[in-house]
Amino acid sequence: MTTRRLTATCAAGSFRALFKMKTFSAKASEVPHKWWVIDAADQILGKVAVKAANLLRGKEKIVFTPHVDTGDFVIVINAEKSATYREEKKNRRVI
């Protein structure tokens, strides 16, 4: 039994010649910054902190680049009314 391998040859000579792949790097002057207001009342503190950190860093944007400031501005209101996981666990009732 002979095994045949499927091989493809490119007329241009390389795989990259078929697809124009370019790495995008955001420039700090071209990134628009937005203002976000997060209401932390009755929200779990850890989830609010993760959401705020992702917005500050800019990880939710398509143009995220680690070494460029692509983040937005964040205001957290009612932080004193946020709940921690331990408080949520204490208030649960098992039926």
mmCIF file with all atom_site columns, C-alpha atoms in Angstrom:
data_model
loop_
_atom_site.group_PDB
_atom_site.id
_atom_site.type_symbol
_atom_site.label_atom_id
_atom_site.label_alt_id
_atom_site.label_comp_id
_atom_site.label_asym_id
_atom_site.label_entity_id
_atom_site.label_seq_id
_atom_site.pdbx_PDB_ins_code
_atom_site.Cartn_x
_atom_site.Cartn_y
_atom_site.Cartn_z
_atom_site.occupancy
_atom_site.B_iso_or_equiv
_atom_site.pdbx_formal_charge
_atom_site.auth_seq_id
_atom_site.auth_comp_id
_atom_site.auth_asym_id
_atom_site.auth_atom_id
_atom_site.pdbx_PDB_model_num
ATOM 1  C CA . MET A 1 1  ? 0.000   0.000  0.000  1.00 0.00 ? 1  MET A CA 1
ATOM 2  C CA . THR A 1 2  ? 1.479   3.314  -1.003 1.00 0.00 ? 2  THR A CA 1
ATOM 3  C CA . THR A 1 3  ? 0.810   6.502  0.831  1.00 0.00 ? 3  THR A CA 1
ATOM 4  C CA . ARG A 1 4  ? 0.327   9.645  -1.159 1.00 0.00 ? 4  ARG A CA 1
ATOM 5  C CA . ARG A 1 5  ? 0.898   13.026 0.362  1.00 0.00 ? 5  ARG A CA 1
ATOM 6  C CA . LEU A 1 6  ? -1.157  15.966 -0.627 1.00 0.00 ? 6  LEU A CA 1
ATOM 7  C CA . THR A 1 7  ? 1.167   18.792 -1.531 1.00 0.00 ? 7  THR A CA 1
ATOM 8  C CA . ALA A 1 8  ? 0.344   22.202 -2.838 1.00 0.00 ? 8  ALA A CA 1
ATOM 9  C CA . THR A 1 9  ? 2.696   24.295 -4.844 1.00 0.00 ? 9  THR A CA 1
ATOM 10 C CA . CYS A 1 10 ? 2.439   28.022 -4.981 1.00 0.00 ? 10 CYS A CA 1
ATOM 11 C CA . ALA A 1 11 ? 3.103   29.805 -8.209 1.00 0.00 ? 11 ALA A CA 1
ATOM 12 C CA . ALA A 1 12 ? 4.531   32.776 -6.327 1.00 0.00 ? 12 ALA A CA 1
ATOM 13 C CA . GLY A 1 13 ? 6.897   30.585 -4.359 1.00 0.00 ? 13 GLY A CA 1
ATOM 14 C CA . SER A 1 14 ? 5.668   31.084 -0.800 1.00 0.00 ? 14 SER A CA 1
ATOM 15 C CA . PHE A 1 15 ? 2.543   30.891 1.272  1.00 0.00 ? 15 PHE A CA 1
ATOM 16 C CA . ARG A 1 16 ? 2.818   34.521 2.353  1.00 0.00 ? 16 ARG A CA 1
ATOM 17 C CA . ALA A 1 17 ? 2.696   35.671 -1.231 1.00 0.00 ? 17 ALA A CA 1
ATOM 18 C CA . LEU A 1 18 ? -0.871  34.375 -1.485 1.00 0.00 ? 18 LEU A CA 1
ATOM 19 C CA . PHE A 1 19 ? -2.146  36.315 1.523  1.00 0.00 ? 19 PHE A CA 1
ATOM 20 C CA . LYS A 1 20 ? -1.043  39.809 2.386  1.00 0.00 ? 20 LYS A CA 1
ATOM 21 C CA . MET A 1 21 ? -0.533  39.445 6.133  1.00 0.00 ? 21 MET A CA 1
ATOM 22 C CA . LYS A 1 22 ? 0.401   42.579 7.992  1.00 0.00 ? 22 LYS A CA 1
ATOM 23 C CA . THR A 1 23 ? 0.591   43.049 11.724 1.00 0.00 ? 23 THR A CA 1
ATOM 24 C CA . PHE A 1 24 ? -1.484  45.974 12.952 1.00 0.00 ? 24 PHE A CA 1
ATOM 25 C CA . SER A 1 25 ? -0.058  48.130 15.714 1.00 0.00 ? 25 SER A CA 1
ATOM 26 C CA . ALA A 1 26 ? -2.216  50.879 17.169 1.00 0.00 ? 26 ALA A CA 1
ATOM 27 C CA . LYS A 1 27 ? -0.792  54.368 17.539 1.00 0.00 ? 27 LYS A CA 1
ATOM 28 C CA . ALA A 1 28 ? -1.582  56.283 20.717 1.00 0.00 ? 28 ALA A CA 1
ATOM 29 C CA . SER A 1 29 ? -2.616  59.389 18.813 1.00 0.00 ? 29 SER A CA 1
ATOM 30 C CA . GLU A 1 30 ? -5.142  57.479 16.678 1.00 0.00 ? 30 GLU A CA 1
ATOM 31 C CA . VAL A 1 31 ? -6.978  55.589 19.436 1.00 0.00 ? 31 VAL A CA 1
ATOM 32 C CA . PRO A 1 32 ? -10.246 57.227 20.554 1.00 0.00 ? 32 PRO A CA 1
ATOM 33 C CA . HIS A 1 33 ? -10.822 57.147 24.305 1.00 0.00 ? 33 HIS A CA 1
ATOM 34 C CA . LYS A 1 34 ? -14.335 56.836 25.744 1.00 0.00 ? 34 LYS A CA 1
ATOM 35 C CA . TRP A 1 35 ? -15.711 57.516 29.215 1.00 0.00 ? 35 TRP A CA 1
ATOM 36 C CA . TRP A 1 36 ? -17.492 54.638 31.003 1.00 0.00 ? 36 TRP A CA 1
ATOM 37 C CA . VAL A 1 37 ? -19.615 54.883 34.158 1.00 0.00 ? 37 VAL A CA 1
ATOM 38 C CA . ILE A 1 38 ? -20.017 51.620 36.082 1.00 0.00 ? 38 ILE A CA 1
ATOM 39 C CA . ASP A 1 39 ? -22.718 51.361 38.755 1.00 0.00 ? 39 ASP A CA 1
ATOM 40 C CA . ALA A 1 40 ? -21.366 48.895 41.320 1.00 0.00 ? 40 ALA A CA 1
ATOM 41 C CA . ALA A 1 41 ? -24.488 48.794 43.502 1.00 0.00 ? 41 ALA A CA 1
ATOM 42 C CA . ASP A 1 42 ? -25.558 45.185 44.198 1.00 0.00 ? 42 ASP A CA 1
ATOM 43 C CA . GLN A 1 43 ? -22.765 43.852 41.969 1.00 0.00 ? 43 GLN A CA 1
ATOM 44 C CA . ILE A 1 44 ? -20.033 41.478 43.101 1.00 0.00 ? 44 ILE A CA 1
ATOM 45 C CA . LEU A 1 45 ? -16.871 43.467 43.775 1.00 0.00 ? 45 LEU A CA 1
ATOM 46 C CA . GLY A 1 46 ? -14.515 41.136 41.884 1.00 0.00 ? 46 GLY A CA 1
ATOM 47 C CA . LYS A 1 47 ? -16.562 41.210 38.680 1.00 0.00 ? 47 LYS A CA 1
ATOM 48 C CA . VAL A 1 48 ? -16.749 44.997 38.767 1.00 0.00 ? 48 VAL A CA 1
ATOM 49 C CA . ALA A 1 49 ? -12.986 45.197 39.289 1.00 0.00 ? 49 ALA A CA 1
ATOM 50 C CA . VAL A 1 50 ? -12.280 42.863 36.355 1.00 0.00 ? 50 VAL A CA 1
ATOM 51 C CA . LYS A 1 51 ? -14.594 44.835 34.060 1.00 0.00 ? 51 LYS A CA 1
ATOM 52 C CA . ALA A 1 52 ? -13.006 48.148 35.081 1.00 0.00 ? 52 ALA A CA 1
ATOM 53 C CA . ALA A 1 53 ? -9.477  46.762 34.629 1.00 0.00 ? 53 ALA A CA 1
ATOM 54 C CA . ASN A 1 54 ? -10.259 45.461 31.130 1.00 0.00 ? 54 ASN A CA 1
ATOM 55 C CA . LEU A 1 55 ? -11.730 48.816 30.122 1.00 0.00 ? 55 LEU A CA 1
ATOM 56 C CA . LEU A 1 56 ? -8.760  50.716 31.567 1.00 0.00 ? 56 LEU A CA 1
ATOM 57 C CA . ARG A 1 57 ? -6.272  48.529 29.726 1.00 0.00 ? 57 ARG A CA 1
ATOM 58 C CA . GLY A 1 58 ? -8.252  48.514 26.480 1.00 0.00 ? 58 GLY A CA 1
ATOM 59 C CA . LYS A 1 59 ? -8.515  44.739 26.168 1.00 0.00 ? 59 LYS A CA 1
ATOM 60 C CA . GLU A 1 60 ? -12.095 44.917 24.901 1.00 0.00 ? 60 GLU A CA 1
ATOM 61 C CA . LYS A 1 61 ? -11.121 46.946 21.853 1.00 0.00 ? 61 LYS A CA 1
ATOM 62 C CA . ILE A 1 62 ? -10.318 45.450 18.487 1.00 0.00 ? 62 ILE A CA 1
ATOM 63 C CA . VAL A 1 63 ? -7.191  47.592 18.190 1.00 0.00 ? 63 VAL A CA 1
ATOM 64 C CA . PHE A 1 64 ? -5.694  46.382 21.509 1.00 0.00 ? 64 PHE A CA 1
ATOM 65 C CA . THR A 1 65 ? -1.917  46.671 21.503 1.00 0.00 ? 65 THR A CA 1
ATOM 66 C CA . PRO A 1 66 ? -0.126  45.803 24.773 1.00 0.00 ? 66 PRO A CA 1
ATOM 67 C CA . HIS A 1 67 ? 2.531   48.541 24.642 1.00 0.00 ? 67 HIS A CA 1
ATOM 68 C CA . VAL A 1 68 ? 0.185   51.391 23.632 1.00 0.00 ? 68 VAL A CA 1
ATOM 69 C CA . ASP A 1 69 ? -2.373  53.162 25.812 1.00 0.00 ? 69 ASP A CA 1
ATOM 70 C CA . THR A 1 70 ? -5.577  51.959 24.142 1.00 0.00 ? 70 THR A CA 1
ATOM 71 C CA . GLY A 1 71 ? -7.663  52.082 27.314 1.00 0.00 ? 71 GLY A CA 1
ATOM 72 C CA . ASP A 1 72 ? -10.689 54.149 28.181 1.00 0.00 ? 72 ASP A CA 1
ATOM 73 C CA . PHE A 1 73 ? -11.586 56.264 31.189 1.00 0.00 ? 73 PHE A CA 1
ATOM 74 C CA . VAL A 1 74 ? -13.672 54.577 33.919 1.00 0.00 ? 74 VAL A CA 1
ATOM 75 C CA . ILE A 1 75 ? -15.758 56.027 36.755 1.00 0.00 ? 75 ILE A CA 1
ATOM 76 C CA . VAL A 1 76 ? -17.140 53.598 39.349 1.00 0.00 ? 76 VAL A CA 1
ATOM 77 C CA . ILE A 1 77 ? -20.109 54.859 41.366 1.00 0.00 ? 77 ILE A CA 1
ATOM 78 C CA . ASN A 1 78 ? -21.794 53.278 44.414 1.00 0.00 ? 78 ASN A CA 1
ATOM 79 C CA . ALA A 1 79 ? -18.674 51.227 45.188 1.00 0.00 ? 79 ALA A CA 1
ATOM 80 C CA . GLU A 1 80 ? -19.559 51.153 48.878 1.00 0.00 ? 80 GLU A CA 1
ATOM 81 C CA . LYS A 1 81 ? -22.787 49.303 48.022 1.00 0.00 ? 81 LYS A CA 1
ATOM 82 C CA . SER A 1 82 ? -21.048 46.491 46.154 1.00 0.00 ? 82 SER A CA 1
ATOM 83 C CA . ALA A 1 83 ? -21.207 42.985 47.555 1.00 0.00 ? 83 ALA A CA 1
ATOM 84 C CA . THR A 1 84 ? -18.340 40.616 48.134 1.00 0.00 ? 84 THR A CA 1
ATOM 85 C CA . TYR A 1 85 ? -18.533 36.894 47.507 1.00 0.00 ? 85 TYR A CA 1
ATOM 86 C CA . ARG A 1 86 ? -18.460 36.089 51.239 1.00 0.00 ? 86 ARG A CA 1
ATOM 87 C CA . GLU A 1 87 ? -21.484 38.303 51.872 1.00 0.00 ? 87 GLU A CA 1
ATOM 88 C CA . GLU A 1 88 ? -23.314 36.601 49.027 1.00 0.00 ? 88 GLU A CA 1
ATOM 89 C CA . LYS A 1 89 ? -22.399 33.195 50.441 1.00 0.00 ? 89 LYS A CA 1
ATOM 90 C CA . LYS A 1 90 ? -23.625 34.140 53.934 1.00 0.00 ? 90 LYS A CA 1
ATOM 91 C CA . ASN A 1 91 ? -26.988 35.368 52.650 1.00 0.00 ? 91 ASN A CA 1
ATOM 92 C CA . ARG A 1 92 ? -27.791 32.206 50.704 1.00 0.00 ? 92 ARG A CA 1
ATOM 93 C CA . ARG A 1 93 ? -30.444 29.900 52.070 1.00 0.00 ? 93 ARG A CA 1
ATOM 94 C CA . VAL A 1 94 ? -30.478 26.216 51.365 1.00 0.00 ? 94 VAL A CA 1
ATOM 95 C CA . ILE A 1 95 ? -33.988 24.825 51.118 1.00 0.00 ? 95 ILE A CA 1
#
